[in-house]
Short mmCIF file of C-alpha atoms in Angstrom, two decimals:
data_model
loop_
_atom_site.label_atom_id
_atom_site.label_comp_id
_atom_site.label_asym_id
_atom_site.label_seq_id
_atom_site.Cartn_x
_atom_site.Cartn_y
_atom_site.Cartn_z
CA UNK A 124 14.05 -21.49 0.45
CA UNK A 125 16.91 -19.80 1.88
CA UNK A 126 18.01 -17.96 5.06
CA UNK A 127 19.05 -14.28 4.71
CA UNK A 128 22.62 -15.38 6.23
CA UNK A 129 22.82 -17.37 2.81
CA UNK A 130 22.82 -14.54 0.51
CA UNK A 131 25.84 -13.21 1.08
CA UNK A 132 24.56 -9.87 1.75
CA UNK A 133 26.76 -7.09 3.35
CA UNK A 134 27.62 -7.43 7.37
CA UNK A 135 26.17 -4.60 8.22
CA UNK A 136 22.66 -5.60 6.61
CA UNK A 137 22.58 -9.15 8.10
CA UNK A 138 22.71 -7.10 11.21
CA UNK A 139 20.18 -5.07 10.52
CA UNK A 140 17.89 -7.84 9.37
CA UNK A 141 18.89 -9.91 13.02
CA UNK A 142 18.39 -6.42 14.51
CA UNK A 143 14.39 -6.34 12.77
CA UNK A 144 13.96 -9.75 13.52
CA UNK A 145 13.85 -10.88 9.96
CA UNK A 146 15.25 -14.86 9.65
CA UNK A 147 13.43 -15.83 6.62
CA UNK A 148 12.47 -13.98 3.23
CA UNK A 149 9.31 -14.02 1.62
CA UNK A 150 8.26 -15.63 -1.27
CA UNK A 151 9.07 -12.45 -3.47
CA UNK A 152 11.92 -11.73 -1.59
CA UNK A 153 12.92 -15.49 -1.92
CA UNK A 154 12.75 -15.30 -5.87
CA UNK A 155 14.12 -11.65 -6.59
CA UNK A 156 16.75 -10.96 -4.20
CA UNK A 157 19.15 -13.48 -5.85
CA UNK A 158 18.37 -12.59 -9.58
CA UNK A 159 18.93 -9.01 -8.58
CA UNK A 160 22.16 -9.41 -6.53
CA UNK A 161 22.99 -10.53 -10.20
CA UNK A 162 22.41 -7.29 -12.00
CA UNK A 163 19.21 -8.50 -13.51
CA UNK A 164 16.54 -5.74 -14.08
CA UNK A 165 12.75 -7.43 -12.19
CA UNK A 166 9.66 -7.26 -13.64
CA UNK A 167 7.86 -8.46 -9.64
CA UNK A 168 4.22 -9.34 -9.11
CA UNK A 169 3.15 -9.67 -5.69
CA UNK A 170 -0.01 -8.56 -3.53
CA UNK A 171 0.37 -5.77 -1.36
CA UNK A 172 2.17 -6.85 2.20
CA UNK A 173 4.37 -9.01 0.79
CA UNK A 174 7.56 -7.64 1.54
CA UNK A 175 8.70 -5.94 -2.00
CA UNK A 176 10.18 -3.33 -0.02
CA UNK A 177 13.20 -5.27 0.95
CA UNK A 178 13.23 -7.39 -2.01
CA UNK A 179 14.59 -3.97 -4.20
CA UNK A 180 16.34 -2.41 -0.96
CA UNK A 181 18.54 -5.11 0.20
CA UNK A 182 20.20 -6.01 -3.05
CA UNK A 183 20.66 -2.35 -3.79
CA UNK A 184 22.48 -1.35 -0.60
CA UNK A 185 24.07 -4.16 -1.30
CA UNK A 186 25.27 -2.85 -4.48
CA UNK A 187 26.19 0.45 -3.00
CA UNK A 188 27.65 -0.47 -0.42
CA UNK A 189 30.33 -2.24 -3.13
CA UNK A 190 30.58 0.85 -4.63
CA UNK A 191 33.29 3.27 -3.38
CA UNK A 192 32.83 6.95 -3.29
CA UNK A 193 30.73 9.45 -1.29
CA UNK A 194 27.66 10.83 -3.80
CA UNK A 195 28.43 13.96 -5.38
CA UNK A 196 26.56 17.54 -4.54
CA UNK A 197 22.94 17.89 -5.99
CA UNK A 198 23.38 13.94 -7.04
CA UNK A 199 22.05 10.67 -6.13
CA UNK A 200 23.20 6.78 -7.05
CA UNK A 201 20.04 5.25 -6.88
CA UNK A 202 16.35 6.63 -6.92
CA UNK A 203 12.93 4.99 -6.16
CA UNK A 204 9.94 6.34 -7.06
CA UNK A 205 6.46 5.68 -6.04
CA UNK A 206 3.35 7.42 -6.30
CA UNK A 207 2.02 8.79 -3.17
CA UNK A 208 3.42 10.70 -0.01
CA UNK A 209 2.56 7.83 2.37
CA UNK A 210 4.35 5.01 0.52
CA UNK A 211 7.54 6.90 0.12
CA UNK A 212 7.53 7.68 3.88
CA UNK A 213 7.01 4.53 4.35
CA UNK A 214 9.78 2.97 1.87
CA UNK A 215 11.83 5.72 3.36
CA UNK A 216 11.59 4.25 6.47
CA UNK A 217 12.28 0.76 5.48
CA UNK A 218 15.66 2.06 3.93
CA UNK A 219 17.09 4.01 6.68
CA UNK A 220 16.64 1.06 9.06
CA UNK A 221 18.55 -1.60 6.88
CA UNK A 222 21.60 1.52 6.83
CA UNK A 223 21.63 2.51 9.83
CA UNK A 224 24.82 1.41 10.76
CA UNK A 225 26.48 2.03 6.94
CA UNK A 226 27.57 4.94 5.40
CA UNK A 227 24.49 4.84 2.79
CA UNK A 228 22.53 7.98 2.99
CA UNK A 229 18.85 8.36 2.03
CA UNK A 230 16.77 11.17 1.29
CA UNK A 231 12.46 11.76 0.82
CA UNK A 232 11.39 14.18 -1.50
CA UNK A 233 7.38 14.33 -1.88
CA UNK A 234 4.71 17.46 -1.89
CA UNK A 235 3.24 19.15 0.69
CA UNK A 236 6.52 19.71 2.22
CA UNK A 237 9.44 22.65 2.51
CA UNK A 238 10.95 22.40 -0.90
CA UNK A 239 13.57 24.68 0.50
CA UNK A 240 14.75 21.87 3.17
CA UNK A 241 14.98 19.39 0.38
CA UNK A 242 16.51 21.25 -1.97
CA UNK A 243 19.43 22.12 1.13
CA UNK A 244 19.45 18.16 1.70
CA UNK A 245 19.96 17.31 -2.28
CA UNK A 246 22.70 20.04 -2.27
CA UNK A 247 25.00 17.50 -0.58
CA UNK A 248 24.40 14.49 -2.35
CA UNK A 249 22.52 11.58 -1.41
CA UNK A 250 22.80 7.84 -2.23
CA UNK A 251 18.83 6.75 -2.22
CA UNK A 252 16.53 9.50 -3.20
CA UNK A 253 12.93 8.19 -2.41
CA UNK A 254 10.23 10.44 -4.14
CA UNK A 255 6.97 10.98 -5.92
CA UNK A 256 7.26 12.39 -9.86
CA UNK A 257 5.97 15.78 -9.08
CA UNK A 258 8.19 17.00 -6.38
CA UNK A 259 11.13 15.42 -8.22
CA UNK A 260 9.98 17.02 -11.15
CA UNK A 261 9.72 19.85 -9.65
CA UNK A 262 13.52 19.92 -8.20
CA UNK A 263 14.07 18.88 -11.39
CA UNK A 264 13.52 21.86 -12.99
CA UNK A 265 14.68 24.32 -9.99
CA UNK A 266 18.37 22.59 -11.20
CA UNK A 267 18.23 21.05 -7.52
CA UNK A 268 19.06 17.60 -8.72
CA UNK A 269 21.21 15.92 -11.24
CA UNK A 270 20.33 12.46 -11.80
CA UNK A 271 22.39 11.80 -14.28
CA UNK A 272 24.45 8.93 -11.56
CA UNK A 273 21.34 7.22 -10.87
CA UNK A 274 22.41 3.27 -11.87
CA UNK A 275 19.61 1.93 -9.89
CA UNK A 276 16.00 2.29 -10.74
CA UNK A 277 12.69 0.93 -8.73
CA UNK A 278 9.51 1.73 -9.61
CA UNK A 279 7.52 0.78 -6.69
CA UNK A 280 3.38 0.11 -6.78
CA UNK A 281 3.68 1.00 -10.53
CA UNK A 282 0.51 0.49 -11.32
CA UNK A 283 -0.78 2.86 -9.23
CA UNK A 284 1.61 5.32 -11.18
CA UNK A 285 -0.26 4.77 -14.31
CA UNK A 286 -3.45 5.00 -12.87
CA UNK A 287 -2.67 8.49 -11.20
CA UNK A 288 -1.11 9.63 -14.61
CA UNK A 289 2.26 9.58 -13.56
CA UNK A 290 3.36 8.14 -17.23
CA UNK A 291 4.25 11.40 -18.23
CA UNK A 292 6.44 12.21 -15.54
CA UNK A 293 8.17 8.97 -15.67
CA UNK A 294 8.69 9.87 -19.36
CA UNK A 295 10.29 13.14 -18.58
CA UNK A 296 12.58 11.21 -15.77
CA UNK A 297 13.81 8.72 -17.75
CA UNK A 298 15.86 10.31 -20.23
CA UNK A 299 18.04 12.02 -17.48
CA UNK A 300 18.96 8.71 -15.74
CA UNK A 301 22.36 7.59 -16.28
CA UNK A 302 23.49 4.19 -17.79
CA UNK A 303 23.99 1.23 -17.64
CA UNK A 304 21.31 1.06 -15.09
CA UNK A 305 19.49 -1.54 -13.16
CA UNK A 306 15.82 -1.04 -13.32
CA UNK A 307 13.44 -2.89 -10.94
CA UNK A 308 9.50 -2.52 -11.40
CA UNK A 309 7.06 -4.04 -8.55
CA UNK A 310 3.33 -3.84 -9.21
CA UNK A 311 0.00 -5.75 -7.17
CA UNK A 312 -1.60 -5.90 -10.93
CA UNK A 313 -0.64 -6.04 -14.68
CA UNK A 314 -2.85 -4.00 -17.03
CA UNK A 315 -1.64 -4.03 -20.43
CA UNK A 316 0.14 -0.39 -20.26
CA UNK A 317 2.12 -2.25 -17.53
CA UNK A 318 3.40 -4.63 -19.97
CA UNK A 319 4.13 -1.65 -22.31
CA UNK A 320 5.81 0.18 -19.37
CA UNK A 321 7.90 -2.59 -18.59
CA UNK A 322 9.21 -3.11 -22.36
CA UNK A 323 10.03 0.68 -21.89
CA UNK A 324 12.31 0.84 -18.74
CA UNK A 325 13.54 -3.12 -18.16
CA UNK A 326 16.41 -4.61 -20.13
CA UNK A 327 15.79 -8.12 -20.39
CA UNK A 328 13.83 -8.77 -17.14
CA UNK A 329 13.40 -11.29 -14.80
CA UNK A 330 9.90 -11.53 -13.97
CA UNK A 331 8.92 -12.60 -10.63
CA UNK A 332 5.46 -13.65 -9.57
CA UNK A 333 4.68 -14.96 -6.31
CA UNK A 334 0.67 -14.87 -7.25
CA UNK A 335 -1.82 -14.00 -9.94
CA UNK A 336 -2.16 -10.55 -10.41
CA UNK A 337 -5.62 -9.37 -9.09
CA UNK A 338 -5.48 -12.23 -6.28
CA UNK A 339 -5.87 -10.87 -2.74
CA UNK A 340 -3.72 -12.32 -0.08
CA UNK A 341 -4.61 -15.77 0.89
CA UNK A 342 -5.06 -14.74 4.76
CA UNK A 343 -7.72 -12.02 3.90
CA UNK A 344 -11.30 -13.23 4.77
CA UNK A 345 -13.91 -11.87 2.72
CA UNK A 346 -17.47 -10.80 2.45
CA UNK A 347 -19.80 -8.19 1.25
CA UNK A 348 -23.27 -6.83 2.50
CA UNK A 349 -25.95 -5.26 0.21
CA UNK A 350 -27.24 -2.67 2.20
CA UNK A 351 -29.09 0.59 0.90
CA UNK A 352 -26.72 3.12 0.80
CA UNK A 353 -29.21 5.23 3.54
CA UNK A 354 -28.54 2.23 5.92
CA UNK A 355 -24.26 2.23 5.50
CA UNK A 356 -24.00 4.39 8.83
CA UNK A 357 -25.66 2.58 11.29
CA UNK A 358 -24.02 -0.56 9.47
CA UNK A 359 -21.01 0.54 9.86
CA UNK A 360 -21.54 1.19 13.42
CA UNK A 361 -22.39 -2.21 14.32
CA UNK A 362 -19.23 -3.54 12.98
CA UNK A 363 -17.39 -1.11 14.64
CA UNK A 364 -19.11 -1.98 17.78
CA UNK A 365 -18.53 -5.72 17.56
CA UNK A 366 -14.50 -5.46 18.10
CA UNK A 367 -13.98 -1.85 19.61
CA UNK A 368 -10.15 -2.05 20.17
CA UNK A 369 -9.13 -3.24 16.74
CA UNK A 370 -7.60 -1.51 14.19
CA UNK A 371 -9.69 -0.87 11.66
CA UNK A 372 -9.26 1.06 7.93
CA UNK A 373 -12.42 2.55 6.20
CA UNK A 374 -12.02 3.09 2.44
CA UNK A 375 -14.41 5.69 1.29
CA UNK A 376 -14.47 7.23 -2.39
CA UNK A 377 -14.30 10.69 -2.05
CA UNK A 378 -12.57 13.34 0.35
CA UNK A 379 -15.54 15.00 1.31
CA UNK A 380 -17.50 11.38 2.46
CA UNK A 381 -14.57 10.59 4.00
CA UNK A 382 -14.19 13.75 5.90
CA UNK A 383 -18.16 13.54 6.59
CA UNK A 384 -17.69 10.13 7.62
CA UNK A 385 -14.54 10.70 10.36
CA UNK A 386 -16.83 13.79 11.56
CA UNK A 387 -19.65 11.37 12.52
CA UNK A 388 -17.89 8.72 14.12
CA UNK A 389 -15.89 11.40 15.97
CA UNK A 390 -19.40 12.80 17.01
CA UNK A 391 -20.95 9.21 18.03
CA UNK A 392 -17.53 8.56 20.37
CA UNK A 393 -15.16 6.68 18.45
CA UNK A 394 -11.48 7.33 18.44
CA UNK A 395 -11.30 8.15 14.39
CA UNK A 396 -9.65 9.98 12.30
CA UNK A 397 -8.76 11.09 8.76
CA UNK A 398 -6.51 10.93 5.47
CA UNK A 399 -7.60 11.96 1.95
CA UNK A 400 -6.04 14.84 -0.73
CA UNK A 401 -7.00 17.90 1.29
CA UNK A 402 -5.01 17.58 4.47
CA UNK A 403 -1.66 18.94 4.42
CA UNK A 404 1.25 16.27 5.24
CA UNK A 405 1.75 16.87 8.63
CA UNK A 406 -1.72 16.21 9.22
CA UNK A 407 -2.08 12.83 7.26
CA UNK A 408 1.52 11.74 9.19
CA UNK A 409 -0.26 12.77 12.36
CA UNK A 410 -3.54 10.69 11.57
CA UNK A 411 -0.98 7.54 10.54
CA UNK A 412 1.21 7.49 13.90
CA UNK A 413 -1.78 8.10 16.03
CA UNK A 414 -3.24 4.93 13.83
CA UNK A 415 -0.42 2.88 13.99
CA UNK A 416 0.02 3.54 18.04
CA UNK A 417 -3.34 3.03 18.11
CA UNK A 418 -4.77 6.21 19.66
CA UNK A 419 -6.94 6.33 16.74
CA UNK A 420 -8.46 2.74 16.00
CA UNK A 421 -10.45 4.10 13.00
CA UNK A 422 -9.06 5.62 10.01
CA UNK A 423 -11.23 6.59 7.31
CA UNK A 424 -9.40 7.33 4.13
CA UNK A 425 -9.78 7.53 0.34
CA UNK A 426 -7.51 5.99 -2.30
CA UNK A 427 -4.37 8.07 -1.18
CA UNK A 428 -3.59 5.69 1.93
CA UNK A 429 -4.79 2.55 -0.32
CA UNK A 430 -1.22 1.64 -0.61
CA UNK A 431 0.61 4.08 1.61
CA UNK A 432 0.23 2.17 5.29
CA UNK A 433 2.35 -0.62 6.22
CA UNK A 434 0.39 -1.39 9.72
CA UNK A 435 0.78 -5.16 10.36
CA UNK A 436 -2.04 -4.61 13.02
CA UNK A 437 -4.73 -3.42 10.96
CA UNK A 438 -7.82 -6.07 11.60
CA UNK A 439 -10.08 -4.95 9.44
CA UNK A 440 -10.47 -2.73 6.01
CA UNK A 441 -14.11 -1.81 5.68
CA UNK A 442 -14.94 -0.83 2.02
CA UNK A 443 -17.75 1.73 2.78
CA UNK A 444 -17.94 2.81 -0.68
CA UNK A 445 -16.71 0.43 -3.69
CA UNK A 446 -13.68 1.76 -5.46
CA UNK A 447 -14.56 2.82 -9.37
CA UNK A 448 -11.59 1.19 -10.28
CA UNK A 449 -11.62 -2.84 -9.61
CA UNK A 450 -7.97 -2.90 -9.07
CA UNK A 451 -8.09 -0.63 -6.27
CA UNK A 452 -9.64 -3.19 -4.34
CA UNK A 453 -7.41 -5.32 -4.33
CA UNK A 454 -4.71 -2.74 -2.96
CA UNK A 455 -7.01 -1.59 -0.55
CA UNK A 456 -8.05 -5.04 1.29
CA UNK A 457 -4.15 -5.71 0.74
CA UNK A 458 -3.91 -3.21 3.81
CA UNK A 459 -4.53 -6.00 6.22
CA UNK A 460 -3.37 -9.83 6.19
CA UNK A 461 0.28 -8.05 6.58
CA UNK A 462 4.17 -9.82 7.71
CA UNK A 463 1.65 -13.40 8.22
CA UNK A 464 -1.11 -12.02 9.90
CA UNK A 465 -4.76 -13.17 9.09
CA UNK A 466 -7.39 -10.21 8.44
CA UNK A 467 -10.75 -9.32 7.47
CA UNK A 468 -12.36 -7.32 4.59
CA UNK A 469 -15.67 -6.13 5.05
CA UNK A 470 -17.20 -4.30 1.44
CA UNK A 471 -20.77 -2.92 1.52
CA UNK A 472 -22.51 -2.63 -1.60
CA UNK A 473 -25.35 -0.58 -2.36
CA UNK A 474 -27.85 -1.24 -5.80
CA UNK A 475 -26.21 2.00 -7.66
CA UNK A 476 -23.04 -0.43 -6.70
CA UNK A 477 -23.60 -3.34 -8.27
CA UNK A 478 -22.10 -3.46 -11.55
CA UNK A 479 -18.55 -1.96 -9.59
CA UNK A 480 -18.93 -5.49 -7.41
CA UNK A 481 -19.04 -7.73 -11.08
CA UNK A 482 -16.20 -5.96 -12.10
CA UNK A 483 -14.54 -6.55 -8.86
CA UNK A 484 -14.96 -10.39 -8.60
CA UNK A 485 -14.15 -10.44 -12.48
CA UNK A 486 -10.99 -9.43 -11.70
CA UNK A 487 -10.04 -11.46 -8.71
CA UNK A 488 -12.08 -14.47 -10.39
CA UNK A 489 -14.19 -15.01 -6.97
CA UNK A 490 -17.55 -14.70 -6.16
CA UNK A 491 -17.20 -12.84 -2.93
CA UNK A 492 -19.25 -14.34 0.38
CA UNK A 493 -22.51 -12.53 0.84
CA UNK A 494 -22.13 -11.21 4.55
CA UNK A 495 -26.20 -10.10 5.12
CA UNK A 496 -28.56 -8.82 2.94
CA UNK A 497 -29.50 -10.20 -0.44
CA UNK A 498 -27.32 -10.84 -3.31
CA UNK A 499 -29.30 -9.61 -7.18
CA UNK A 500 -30.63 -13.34 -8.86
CA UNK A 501 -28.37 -12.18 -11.67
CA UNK A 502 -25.25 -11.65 -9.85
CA UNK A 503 -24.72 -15.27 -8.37
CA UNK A 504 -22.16 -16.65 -10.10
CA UNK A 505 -21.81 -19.77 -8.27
CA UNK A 506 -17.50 -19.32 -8.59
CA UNK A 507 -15.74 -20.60 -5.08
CA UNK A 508 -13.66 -18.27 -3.60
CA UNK A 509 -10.07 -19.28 -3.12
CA UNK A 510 -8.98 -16.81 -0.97
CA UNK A 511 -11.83 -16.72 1.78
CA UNK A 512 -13.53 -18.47 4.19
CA UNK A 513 -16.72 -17.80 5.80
CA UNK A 514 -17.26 -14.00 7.06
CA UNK A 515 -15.84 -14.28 10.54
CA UNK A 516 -17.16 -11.56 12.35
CA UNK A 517 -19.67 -8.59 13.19
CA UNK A 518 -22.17 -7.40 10.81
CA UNK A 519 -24.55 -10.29 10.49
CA UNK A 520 -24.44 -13.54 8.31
CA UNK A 521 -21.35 -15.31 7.36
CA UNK A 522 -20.79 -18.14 10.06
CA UNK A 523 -20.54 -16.35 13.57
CA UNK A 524 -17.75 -14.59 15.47
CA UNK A 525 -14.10 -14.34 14.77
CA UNK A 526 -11.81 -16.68 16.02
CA UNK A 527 -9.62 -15.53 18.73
CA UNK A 528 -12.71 -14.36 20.89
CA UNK A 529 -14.12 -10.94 19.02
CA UNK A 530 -17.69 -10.56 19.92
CA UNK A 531 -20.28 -11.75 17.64
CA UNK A 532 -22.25 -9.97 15.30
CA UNK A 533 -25.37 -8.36 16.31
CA UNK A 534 -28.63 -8.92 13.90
CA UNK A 535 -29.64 -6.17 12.31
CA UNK A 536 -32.76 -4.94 14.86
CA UNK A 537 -30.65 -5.02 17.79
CA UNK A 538 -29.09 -1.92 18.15
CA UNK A 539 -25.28 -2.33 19.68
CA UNK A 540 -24.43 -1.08 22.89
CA UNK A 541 -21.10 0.47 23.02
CA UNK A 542 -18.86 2.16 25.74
CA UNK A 543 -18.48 5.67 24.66
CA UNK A 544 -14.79 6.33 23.43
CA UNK A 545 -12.42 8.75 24.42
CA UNK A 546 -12.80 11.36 21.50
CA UNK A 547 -9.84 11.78 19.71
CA UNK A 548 -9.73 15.00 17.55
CA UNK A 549 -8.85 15.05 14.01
#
């Protein structure tokens, strides 16, 4: 283990990391920083929250910075790409506070947003272009963008890429990349098109792995509670109830429950709010800040945000519906336990539910704790789990209250009392 002061890294971003209160790196900053100070192309597997971000940024601005030369118009030396609005923002973010104080310029491109501005931004060259495939393809084809200096490559959460069908993007992106490049891919799982991807777009890799892929983060408590799907409301409710000021993230599968389910909650006098596909970007930005300031202390969201927030003070992701796709779990529950924190994922699983559960703890290789309600005879498989202790909070079962003082759970036939809350619109 080193200290950041060891690397050898630019002035100006051993400042910045002083300035953010960053000492030591992470373990996947630990292992690919050096290797890709190097020049090595990374192949890095690591859960959600583990700090990938400034395991690709800081050896990159490194590299630029060592580079003389102010970008040309319409052109860009480096470009990251990852697959929603909410993670390039927040990437974005990450970026422009390590160069704050440098000459290194970085620019967002993503839907839902003036094309026109970005197009005037691009016009004068850039040095990190963070952006999702389709707008980029998109300024692609307007001749907005040359990409032909590119020389450094990430592929953030590209997994997720895949999974949104994103490969044929990538495919038309490639080719107009210049070379020699360096090419770094970070991913929370490795399906087998990942391996193919990586063969693809890496030159001799260095893989990094800081965990199995499909493990959650070893701070994440776990449990689930089979409930029939009539009764996930009032459920839902009672968990809410138990801890009223914490942050908590509600996964549900489709925009319309999810938009169903804010409008309730809303209704019942809870400070929620909203982010799926059908709100426009200012609105989902909106529903973030208030989330992260904590003006809104529920956010109820679908897939998009399942790897778009970076909130080290979310305390809770409830899984109110089971993702159809067991990998998404993991990403999703990977929204809390962030920087060192300990969280709490809650999953409720109804009977038309049970066979996405098996595939769940399949992947992760866990049986997960049963938090109330009954668990099918033919889905105990008797497995520890590695990552999680007993359910620590609200919602019945599990072992009793939270450390740190959050109220205990109610049983189910007592009906929570709870302050009404400052409504919060939308």
């Amino acid at each position: 283990m080193f200290d950041f002061d060891m690397l050898g890294l630019a002035p100006a971003l051993n400042d910045a990391l002083a300035r953010s209160g960053f000492t030591e790196p992470t373990p996947i900053q630990n292992q690919a920083i050096p290797l890709a100070l190097e020049g090595h192309d990374i192949l890095g597997l690591a859960q959600t929250g583990t700090g990938k971000t400034l395991a690709f940024g800081l050896p990159m601005i490194d590299h630029l910075l060592a580079q003389p030369g102010k970008p040309a118009p319409k052109t860009a030396k480096a470009l990251v790409l990852a697959p929603t609005r909410e993670l390039v923002n927040q990437i974005s973010e990450s970026l422009r506070g390590l160069s704050a104080s440098t000459r290194i310029r970085v620019a967002t491109v993503v839907g839902g947003q003036s094309i026109g501005r970005q197009i005037a931004v691009l016009s004068r060259g850039v040095d990190i272009l963070v952006a999702t495939p389709g707008r980029l393809i998109d300024l692609m084809d307007r001749g907005a963008v040359d990409l032909s200096t590119v020389r450094h490559l990430v592929l953030d959460e590209a997994d997720q890429m895949l999974d949104l069908g994103f490969i044929h993007a990538l495919r038309k992106i490639a080719p107009k990349l210049g070379t020699p490049r360096q090419t770094m891919l970070f991913s929370a799982t490795m399906p087998k098109q990942m391996e193919e991807l990586s063969r693809a777009y890496l030159k001799d890799p260095r893989r990094v792995q800081v965990s199995p892929p499909g493990k959650a983060a070893d701070k994440v408590t776990q449990s689930v509670h089979f409930v029939d799907k009539a009764a996930k409301p009032s459920k839902l409710r009672e968990i809410l109830s138990a801890d009223m000021d914490a942050l908590t993230l509600v996964f549900a599968r489709t925009k319309h429950g999810a938009e169903k389910l804010m409008k309730g909650l809303v209704a019942d006098g809870y400070n929620a709010a909203s982010i799926h596909g059908n709100k426009s970007q200012g609105q989902r930005d909106r529903a973030i800040k208030a989330f992260r300031d904590g003006t809104v202390t529920v956010l109820v969201a679908t897939d998009v945000a399942a790897r778009g927030i970076d909130i080290p003070g979310v305390a809770y992701v409830v899984n109110y519906d089971l993702p159809e796709v067991p990998d998404s779990y993991v990403h999703r529950i990977g929204r809390t336990a962030r920087a060192g924190r300990e969280g709490e994922a809650i999953a409720f699983c109804a009977a038309d539910e049970i066979d996405l559960l098996r595939q769940i703890e399949r992947l992760m290789k866990v049986e997960i704790p049963t938090g109330s309600g009954t668990r099918p005879a033919d889905h105990v498989s008797g497995k520890p789990v590695r990552n999680s202790g007993p359910a620590r909070r609200r919602g019945g079962g599990g072992g009793g209250g939270k450390p740190g003082g959050h109220a205990a759970a109610k049983p189910d036939h007592v009906k929570a009392r709870r302050p009404r809350r400052r409504r919060v619109a939308a």
